[in-house]
Short mmCIF file of C-alpha atoms in Angstrom, two decimals:
data_model
loop_
_atom_site.label_atom_id
_atom_site.label_comp_id
_atom_site.label_asym_id
_atom_site.label_seq_id
_atom_site.Cartn_x
_atom_site.Cartn_y
_atom_site.Cartn_z
CA UNK E 1 16.65 3.75 4.09
CA UNK E 2 15.08 0.40 3.34
CA UNK E 3 11.82 0.64 5.24
CA UNK E 4 9.64 -2.43 5.06
CA UNK E 5 5.92 -2.06 4.65
CA UNK E 6 4.10 -5.30 4.67
CA UNK E 7 0.90 -5.71 2.81
CA UNK E 8 -1.21 -8.31 4.54
CA UNK E 9 -4.77 -8.79 3.24
CA UNK E 10 -7.04 -11.88 3.14
CA UNK E 11 -8.32 -12.59 -0.39
CA UNK E 12 -9.43 -16.16 -1.15
CA UNK E 13 -11.91 -17.75 -3.57
CA UNK E 14 -14.46 -20.54 -3.67
CA UNK E 15 -14.10 -23.43 -6.08
CA UNK E 16 -17.65 -24.82 -6.42
CA UNK E 17 -16.61 -27.37 -9.07
CA UNK E 18 -14.15 -29.11 -6.76
CA UNK E 19 -16.38 -30.65 -4.13
CA UNK E 20 -13.60 -31.87 -1.83
CA UNK E 21 -11.98 -28.48 -1.37
CA UNK E 22 -12.83 -26.59 1.78
CA UNK E 23 -12.53 -22.90 0.88
CA UNK E 24 -11.79 -20.02 3.18
CA UNK E 25 -12.33 -16.94 1.03
CA UNK E 26 -12.14 -13.51 2.65
CA UNK E 27 -11.85 -10.74 0.11
CA UNK E 28 -11.54 -8.02 2.73
CA UNK E 29 -9.18 -9.32 5.42
CA UNK E 30 -5.43 -10.00 5.78
CA UNK E 31 -3.80 -13.15 4.46
CA UNK E 32 -4.78 -15.27 1.52
CA UNK E 33 -4.76 -18.88 0.38
CA UNK E 34 -7.05 -21.86 0.23
CA UNK E 35 -7.58 -24.74 2.64
CA UNK E 36 -7.48 -28.08 0.84
CA UNK E 37 -8.32 -31.64 1.69
CA UNK E 38 -5.02 -33.45 2.15
CA UNK E 39 -5.49 -35.76 -0.83
CA UNK E 40 -6.27 -32.95 -3.29
CA UNK E 41 -3.70 -31.19 -5.53
CA UNK E 42 -3.40 -27.37 -5.44
CA UNK E 43 -5.98 -25.51 -7.52
CA UNK E 44 -5.05 -23.89 -10.84
CA UNK E 45 -3.47 -20.40 -10.85
CA UNK E 46 -5.88 -17.48 -11.03
CA UNK E 47 -6.16 -13.69 -11.02
CA UNK E 48 -8.56 -11.65 -8.88
CA UNK E 49 -9.38 -7.94 -9.20
CA UNK E 50 -11.61 -5.71 -7.05
CA UNK E 51 -13.44 -3.03 -9.02
CA UNK E 52 -14.14 -1.10 -5.82
CA UNK E 53 -11.12 -1.64 -3.55
CA UNK E 54 -8.73 -1.58 -6.54
CA UNK E 55 -6.50 -4.45 -5.38
CA UNK E 56 -5.39 -7.14 -7.78
CA UNK E 57 -3.55 -10.36 -7.06
CA UNK E 58 -2.58 -13.83 -8.19
CA UNK E 59 -2.63 -17.18 -6.40
CA UNK E 60 -0.73 -20.38 -7.15
CA UNK E 61 1.81 -18.92 -9.57
CA UNK E 62 5.47 -19.99 -9.54
CA UNK E 63 6.83 -19.40 -5.99
CA UNK E 64 9.38 -16.63 -5.42
CA UNK E 65 9.25 -15.51 -9.04
CA UNK E 66 8.70 -12.05 -10.51
CA UNK E 67 5.16 -11.58 -11.85
CA UNK E 68 4.45 -8.78 -14.32
CA UNK E 69 0.93 -7.38 -14.57
CA UNK E 70 0.03 -5.62 -17.81
CA UNK E 71 -3.26 -3.73 -17.76
CA UNK E 72 -5.03 -2.45 -20.87
CA UNK E 73 -8.12 -0.38 -21.57
CA UNK E 74 -9.35 -3.12 -23.89
CA UNK E 75 -8.34 -6.60 -24.92
CA UNK E 76 -6.27 -6.28 -28.10
CA UNK E 77 -4.66 -2.94 -27.21
CA UNK E 78 -0.92 -2.86 -27.85
CA UNK E 79 0.16 -0.43 -25.13
CA UNK E 80 -0.73 -1.08 -21.47
CA UNK E 81 -1.98 1.77 -19.32
CA UNK E 82 -0.15 0.25 -16.34
CA UNK E 83 2.59 -2.32 -15.83
CA UNK E 84 3.52 -3.51 -12.38
CA UNK E 85 6.01 -6.21 -11.31
CA UNK E 86 6.59 -7.86 -7.97
CA UNK E 87 7.84 -11.27 -6.76
CA UNK E 88 5.49 -13.94 -5.42
CA UNK E 89 5.85 -15.42 -1.95
CA UNK E 90 6.84 -19.01 -1.15
CA UNK E 91 3.32 -20.18 -2.07
CA UNK E 92 3.25 -18.39 -5.41
CA UNK E 93 0.86 -15.67 -4.23
CA UNK E 94 1.12 -11.88 -4.28
CA UNK E 95 -1.16 -8.88 -3.76
CA UNK E 96 -0.97 -5.35 -5.13
CA UNK E 97 -3.02 -3.24 -2.72
CA UNK E 98 -5.47 -0.62 -3.91
CA UNK E 99 -3.36 2.29 -2.68
CA UNK E 100 -0.21 1.14 -4.48
CA UNK E 101 -1.14 2.23 -8.01
CA UNK E 102 -3.20 4.72 -10.01
CA UNK E 103 -5.44 2.26 -11.89
CA UNK E 104 -9.19 2.70 -11.39
CA UNK E 105 -10.48 -0.73 -12.58
CA UNK E 106 -13.59 -0.76 -14.78
CA UNK E 107 -15.49 -3.55 -16.48
CA UNK E 108 -14.00 -4.14 -19.91
CA UNK E 109 -10.44 -3.52 -18.74
CA UNK E 110 -8.04 -6.33 -19.61
CA UNK E 111 -5.32 -7.64 -17.27
CA UNK E 112 -2.54 -10.13 -18.06
CA UNK E 113 -0.31 -11.68 -15.37
CA UNK E 114 2.82 -13.63 -16.26
CA UNK E 115 5.70 -15.08 -14.26
CA UNK E 116 7.49 -16.37 -17.35
CA UNK E 117 5.97 -19.83 -16.92
CA UNK E 118 2.31 -19.17 -16.14
CA UNK E 119 0.26 -16.66 -18.12
CA UNK E 120 -3.28 -15.74 -17.04
CA UNK E 121 -5.58 -13.07 -18.41
CA UNK E 122 -8.93 -11.61 -17.41
CA UNK E 123 -11.41 -9.23 -19.01
CA UNK E 124 -13.09 -7.50 -16.06
CA UNK E 125 -16.82 -8.14 -15.85
CA UNK E 126 -19.68 -5.92 -14.78
CA UNK E 127 -20.59 -6.48 -11.12
CA UNK E 128 -21.64 -4.08 -8.38
CA UNK E 129 -22.48 -4.20 -4.67
CA UNK E 130 -24.88 -1.34 -3.98
CA UNK E 131 -26.92 -2.28 -0.91
CA UNK E 132 -25.43 -3.34 2.43
CA UNK E 133 -28.44 -3.51 4.73
CA UNK E 134 -27.11 -5.04 7.95
CA UNK E 135 -30.34 -4.33 9.84
CA UNK E 136 -32.33 -6.59 7.48
CA UNK E 137 -29.46 -8.97 6.59
CA UNK E 138 -29.71 -8.09 2.90
CA UNK E 139 -27.00 -7.39 0.33
CA UNK E 140 -27.77 -6.45 -3.25
CA UNK E 141 -26.16 -5.26 -6.46
CA UNK E 142 -26.07 -5.80 -10.21
CA UNK E 143 -24.37 -8.04 -12.77
CA UNK E 144 -25.00 -9.21 -16.31
CA UNK E 145 -28.53 -10.60 -16.53
CA UNK E 146 -28.62 -14.25 -15.45
CA UNK E 147 -25.05 -14.19 -14.16
CA UNK E 148 -24.10 -16.35 -11.20
CA UNK E 149 -22.66 -14.25 -8.36
CA UNK E 150 -20.95 -15.52 -5.20
CA UNK E 151 -21.71 -13.31 -2.18
CA UNK E 152 -19.73 -13.28 1.05
CA UNK E 153 -20.02 -11.33 4.27
CA UNK E 154 -18.16 -11.44 7.56
CA UNK E 155 -15.51 -10.12 9.89
CA UNK E 156 -12.68 -11.54 11.99
CA UNK E 157 -15.17 -13.60 13.99
CA UNK E 158 -16.71 -15.46 11.07
CA UNK E 159 -18.07 -15.32 7.55
CA UNK E 160 -20.81 -16.76 5.35
CA UNK E 161 -21.14 -17.24 1.59
CA UNK E 162 -24.02 -17.95 -0.77
CA UNK E 163 -24.56 -18.11 -4.53
CA UNK E 164 -27.27 -16.05 -6.22
CA UNK E 165 -28.21 -15.04 -9.77
CA UNK E 166 -28.74 -11.60 -11.29
CA UNK E 167 -32.26 -12.34 -12.53
CA UNK E 168 -34.38 -9.40 -11.36
CA UNK E 169 -35.17 -6.80 -14.02
CA UNK E 170 -33.20 -3.58 -13.70
CA UNK E 171 -34.59 -1.53 -16.57
CA UNK E 172 -31.66 -2.55 -18.76
CA UNK E 173 -32.24 -5.86 -20.50
CA UNK E 174 -28.52 -6.72 -20.30
CA UNK E 175 -28.22 -6.03 -16.56
CA UNK E 176 -29.90 -7.90 -13.74
CA UNK E 177 -30.29 -7.24 -10.01
CA UNK E 178 -29.04 -9.85 -7.55
CA UNK E 179 -30.10 -10.02 -3.90
CA UNK E 180 -28.55 -12.10 -1.13
CA UNK E 181 -30.87 -12.67 1.85
CA UNK E 182 -28.82 -13.90 4.82
CA UNK E 183 -31.69 -13.99 7.34
CA UNK E 184 -31.74 -17.78 7.55
CA UNK E 185 -27.94 -18.11 7.60
CA UNK E 186 -26.10 -15.25 9.24
CA UNK E 187 -26.57 -12.12 11.31
CA UNK E 188 -24.89 -9.22 9.47
CA UNK E 189 -23.47 -6.36 11.56
CA UNK E 190 -22.33 -2.91 10.52
CA UNK E 191 -18.63 -3.72 11.01
CA UNK E 192 -18.62 -6.51 8.41
CA UNK E 193 -17.17 -6.57 4.93
CA UNK E 194 -19.23 -7.77 1.99
CA UNK E 195 -17.97 -9.03 -1.35
CA UNK E 196 -19.60 -10.08 -4.63
CA UNK E 197 -17.60 -11.88 -7.30
CA UNK E 198 -18.06 -13.50 -10.66
CA UNK E 199 -15.73 -16.08 -12.19
CA UNK E 200 -14.74 -16.39 -15.84
CA UNK E 201 -14.48 -19.78 -17.55
CA UNK E 202 -11.10 -20.65 -16.03
CA UNK E 203 -11.73 -19.32 -12.53
CA UNK E 204 -10.41 -15.75 -12.62
CA UNK E 205 -12.39 -13.35 -10.44
CA UNK E 206 -13.90 -9.90 -10.87
CA UNK E 207 -15.13 -8.61 -7.49
CA UNK E 208 -17.03 -5.72 -5.93
CA UNK E 209 -17.13 -4.76 -2.25
CA UNK E 210 -18.96 -2.52 0.19
CA UNK E 211 -15.97 -0.22 0.63
CA UNK E 212 -13.74 1.83 -1.62
CA UNK E 213 -9.98 1.89 -2.10
CA UNK E 214 -7.97 2.82 1.02
CA UNK E 215 -6.04 6.06 1.19
CA UNK E 216 -2.31 5.59 0.62
CA UNK E 217 -0.37 5.33 3.91
CA UNK E 218 1.97 7.95 2.46
CA UNK E 219 4.65 9.76 4.46
CA UNK E 220 7.91 11.60 3.77
CA UNK E 221 11.23 12.77 5.12
CA UNK E 222 12.81 16.22 4.66
CA UNK E 223 16.62 16.42 4.61
CA UNK E 224 17.70 20.03 5.31
CA UNK E 225 21.40 19.15 5.14
CA UNK E 226 20.95 17.60 1.68
CA UNK E 227 18.19 19.86 0.34
CA UNK E 228 16.13 16.80 -0.56
CA UNK E 229 12.72 15.26 0.22
CA UNK E 230 11.98 11.53 0.10
CA UNK E 231 8.38 10.27 -0.12
CA UNK E 232 7.09 6.77 0.62
CA UNK E 233 3.94 4.77 -0.22
CA UNK E 234 2.31 7.09 -2.69
CA UNK E 235 0.76 5.10 -5.59
CA UNK E 236 2.98 3.73 -8.36
CA UNK E 237 3.04 6.13 -11.29
CA UNK E 238 1.49 8.99 -9.31
CA UNK E 239 2.84 12.46 -10.03
CA UNK E 240 3.42 13.88 -6.54
CA UNK E 241 3.44 17.63 -6.07
CA UNK E 242 5.93 19.17 -3.61
CA UNK E 243 5.50 22.64 -2.16
CA UNK E 244 7.71 24.39 0.37
CA UNK E 245 6.58 27.52 2.13
CA UNK E 246 8.76 29.74 4.28
CA UNK E 247 6.21 31.43 6.58
CA UNK E 248 8.62 34.36 7.04
CA UNK E 249 8.26 35.42 3.38
CA UNK E 250 5.31 36.89 1.50
CA UNK E 251 5.67 34.39 -1.36
CA UNK E 252 3.45 31.31 -1.31
CA UNK E 253 4.74 28.79 -1.95
CA UNK E 254 8.43 29.59 -2.03
CA UNK E 255 9.22 26.47 -4.04
CA UNK E 256 7.36 23.69 -5.87
CA UNK E 257 8.30 20.63 -7.91
CA UNK E 258 6.68 17.49 -9.37
CA UNK E 259 8.16 13.98 -9.41
CA UNK E 260 6.80 10.54 -10.35
CA UNK E 261 6.55 7.58 -7.95
CA UNK E 262 8.61 4.52 -8.87
CA UNK E 263 10.22 1.60 -7.09
CA UNK E 264 13.31 2.22 -4.97
CA UNK E 265 16.46 2.09 -7.13
CA UNK E 266 18.03 -0.46 -4.76
CA UNK E 267 15.46 -3.16 -5.60
CA UNK E 268 13.37 -3.38 -2.42
CA UNK E 269 10.04 -3.12 -4.32
CA UNK E 270 8.96 -0.19 -2.17
CA UNK E 271 7.08 2.75 -3.67
CA UNK E 272 9.32 5.80 -3.55
CA UNK E 273 9.63 9.35 -4.84
CA UNK E 274 12.72 11.58 -4.56
CA UNK E 275 12.94 15.37 -4.82
CA UNK E 276 16.45 16.77 -5.29
CA UNK E 277 16.41 20.50 -4.57
CA UNK E 278 20.18 21.06 -4.52
CA UNK E 279 21.00 24.44 -6.01
CA UNK E 280 17.31 25.34 -6.29
CA UNK E 281 16.09 25.70 -2.70
CA UNK E 282 17.76 25.67 0.71
CA UNK E 283 15.56 23.66 3.10
CA UNK E 284 15.71 25.00 6.65
CA UNK E 285 14.02 24.70 10.02
CA UNK E 286 10.58 26.30 10.00
CA UNK E 287 9.84 25.55 6.36
CA UNK E 288 6.42 23.93 5.78
CA UNK E 289 6.84 21.03 3.34
CA UNK E 290 3.78 19.47 1.67
CA UNK E 291 3.52 16.45 -0.63
CA UNK E 292 0.18 15.92 -2.36
CA UNK E 293 -1.43 13.57 -4.85
CA UNK E 294 -5.16 13.85 -5.47
CA UNK E 295 -6.88 13.92 -2.08
CA UNK E 296 -3.78 12.60 -0.30
CA UNK E 297 -1.94 15.46 1.39
CA UNK E 298 0.98 15.16 3.82
CA UNK E 299 2.51 18.20 5.56
CA UNK E 300 5.52 18.58 7.86
CA UNK E 301 7.27 21.54 9.44
CA UNK E 302 11.04 21.11 9.16
CA UNK E 303 12.60 20.81 12.61
CA UNK E 304 15.82 22.18 14.06
CA UNK E 305 18.23 19.21 13.94
CA UNK E 306 21.94 18.74 13.50
CA UNK E 307 24.62 16.11 14.07
CA UNK E 308 27.71 17.71 15.54
CA UNK E 309 30.04 14.77 16.23
CA UNK E 310 30.37 11.03 15.59
CA UNK E 311 33.12 9.34 17.64
CA UNK E 312 33.97 5.75 16.71
CA UNK E 313 36.27 5.24 19.72
CA UNK E 314 33.37 5.44 22.19
CA UNK E 315 30.52 4.65 19.75
CA UNK E 316 28.67 7.93 20.30
CA UNK E 317 26.65 10.25 18.10
CA UNK E 318 26.02 13.81 19.30
CA UNK E 319 23.92 16.67 18.01
CA UNK E 320 21.50 19.46 18.77
CA UNK E 321 17.75 20.11 18.49
CA UNK E 322 15.12 22.18 20.24
CA UNK E 323 15.02 21.54 24.00
CA UNK E 324 12.96 18.52 25.02
CA UNK E 325 12.59 17.13 21.48
CA UNK E 326 12.87 13.37 20.93
CA UNK E 327 15.53 12.35 18.41
CA UNK E 328 15.68 8.85 16.92
CA UNK E 329 19.17 7.71 15.94
CA UNK E 330 20.07 4.49 14.12
CA UNK E 331 22.83 2.95 11.99
CA UNK E 332 21.99 1.86 8.45
CA UNK E 333 23.55 -1.56 9.02
CA UNK E 334 21.04 -2.70 11.66
CA UNK E 335 18.31 -0.08 11.99
CA UNK E 336 18.61 -0.34 15.80
CA UNK E 337 16.78 2.79 16.90
CA UNK E 338 18.11 4.62 19.97
CA UNK E 339 16.06 7.44 21.48
CA UNK E 340 17.66 10.64 22.74
CA UNK E 341 15.94 13.66 24.28
CA UNK E 342 17.50 17.07 23.79
CA UNK E 343 18.46 18.55 27.18
CA UNK E 344 16.15 21.20 28.59
CA UNK E 345 18.40 23.09 31.04
CA UNK E 346 21.82 24.58 31.52
CA UNK E 347 24.63 25.16 29.08
CA UNK E 348 23.84 21.84 27.37
CA UNK E 349 20.27 22.91 26.57
CA UNK E 350 19.26 21.50 23.19
CA UNK E 351 22.12 18.99 23.08
CA UNK E 352 21.50 15.27 22.62
CA UNK E 353 23.75 12.25 22.80
CA UNK E 354 23.40 8.56 21.85
CA UNK E 355 25.79 5.85 23.05
CA UNK E 356 25.87 2.68 20.91
CA UNK E 357 28.38 0.88 23.17
CA UNK E 358 27.46 -2.79 23.36
CA UNK E 359 24.80 -2.27 20.70
CA UNK E 360 26.70 -1.41 17.52
CA UNK E 361 30.34 -0.76 16.70
CA UNK E 362 30.59 2.63 15.00
CA UNK E 363 33.61 1.65 12.92
CA UNK E 364 35.07 4.10 10.41
CA UNK E 365 32.87 4.25 7.33
CA UNK E 366 29.66 3.21 9.11
CA UNK E 367 26.73 5.55 8.50
CA UNK E 368 23.30 6.18 9.96
CA UNK E 369 20.50 8.65 10.47
CA UNK E 370 19.04 10.94 13.13
CA UNK E 371 15.35 11.87 12.85
CA UNK E 372 12.58 13.88 14.48
CA UNK E 373 9.05 12.55 13.85
CA UNK E 374 5.84 14.52 13.77
CA UNK E 375 2.53 13.05 14.98
CA UNK E 376 1.70 11.75 11.48
CA UNK E 377 4.99 9.92 10.90
CA UNK E 378 6.60 12.52 8.65
CA UNK E 379 10.07 13.53 9.71
CA UNK E 380 13.12 15.76 9.54
CA UNK E 381 16.35 13.79 9.13
CA UNK E 382 20.10 14.33 9.09
CA UNK E 383 22.37 11.52 7.90
CA UNK E 384 25.78 10.95 9.45
CA UNK E 385 28.90 8.82 8.87
CA UNK E 386 31.85 7.83 11.03
CA UNK E 387 34.96 9.63 9.70
#
């Protein structure tokens, strides 16, 4: 069950006050970290938050240590509107992607990050990125009047940064317009990212970008033999709505239920939601199962799938499905996926068979899963165990 989803985005910052540091800062691409001159110590820990893409992260915290983020509507509030914990990597960095949570960051929000040793906090500032004119190499937005803003633009082939000030009148005496003219420095193309960020007094970053938060890469599995549905990668804290419709009945839907996304109970830090329908609805082939949260909707038609025999003496798993259907079979211990295709002719039509000989020893007590995927990655699954 432990499916790994790596989050790999490139979010770095510029340190203008440390002249010997060479900075590679890409707020819109995978990977993160700073490039330092060999004789310089690591920079201080810091927080960064994107108002538009909704990610938040820390750099240079204690390596391989759990960091807890507490997010409040205002500095001084007692109760956070969101708390989120996750361990740092070997460099002390971690990223919470925009699709992983339900927070819509706004200026004035207050975020605290602590790993038990380091504590950093940030009141989000006002900054926008409103114009991305790649034809004229211009980028523009707003910030507090007179505020210094660092502007970056680029793609996988290169990037360019400059510093500007929000000094043009906007009609609001507290807000200024900033404009970054890259004509003399860089040719902007329509496939590039653009980022604007402002730093507080100790280097924490509030950022804005030319794109919004990504849609969650959500998917789910229906278990007809268990009358359960398991969802993955919906945002933390989201209330996910389940509906099941049997197209052979007049009722629509035939069943519905809400559950809240949390981390997996086995400590893998994956976002997970579980619907237990036992005694309430009998999931069967042909049912149309839908999980939805906001604009994110995932639908799957439950497939005909069964496991009929598991034989440890010859390391085989056998079952049935619709003729010609691909069935993925794997043991929990290794996740080694073996593909079977249900037979299309003769008395064995619809039967499938997987032989793990030389691959995995199906000893008594070993368990695994058989699955049929749809084109969007949702699936029907039946778990099995060796008697």
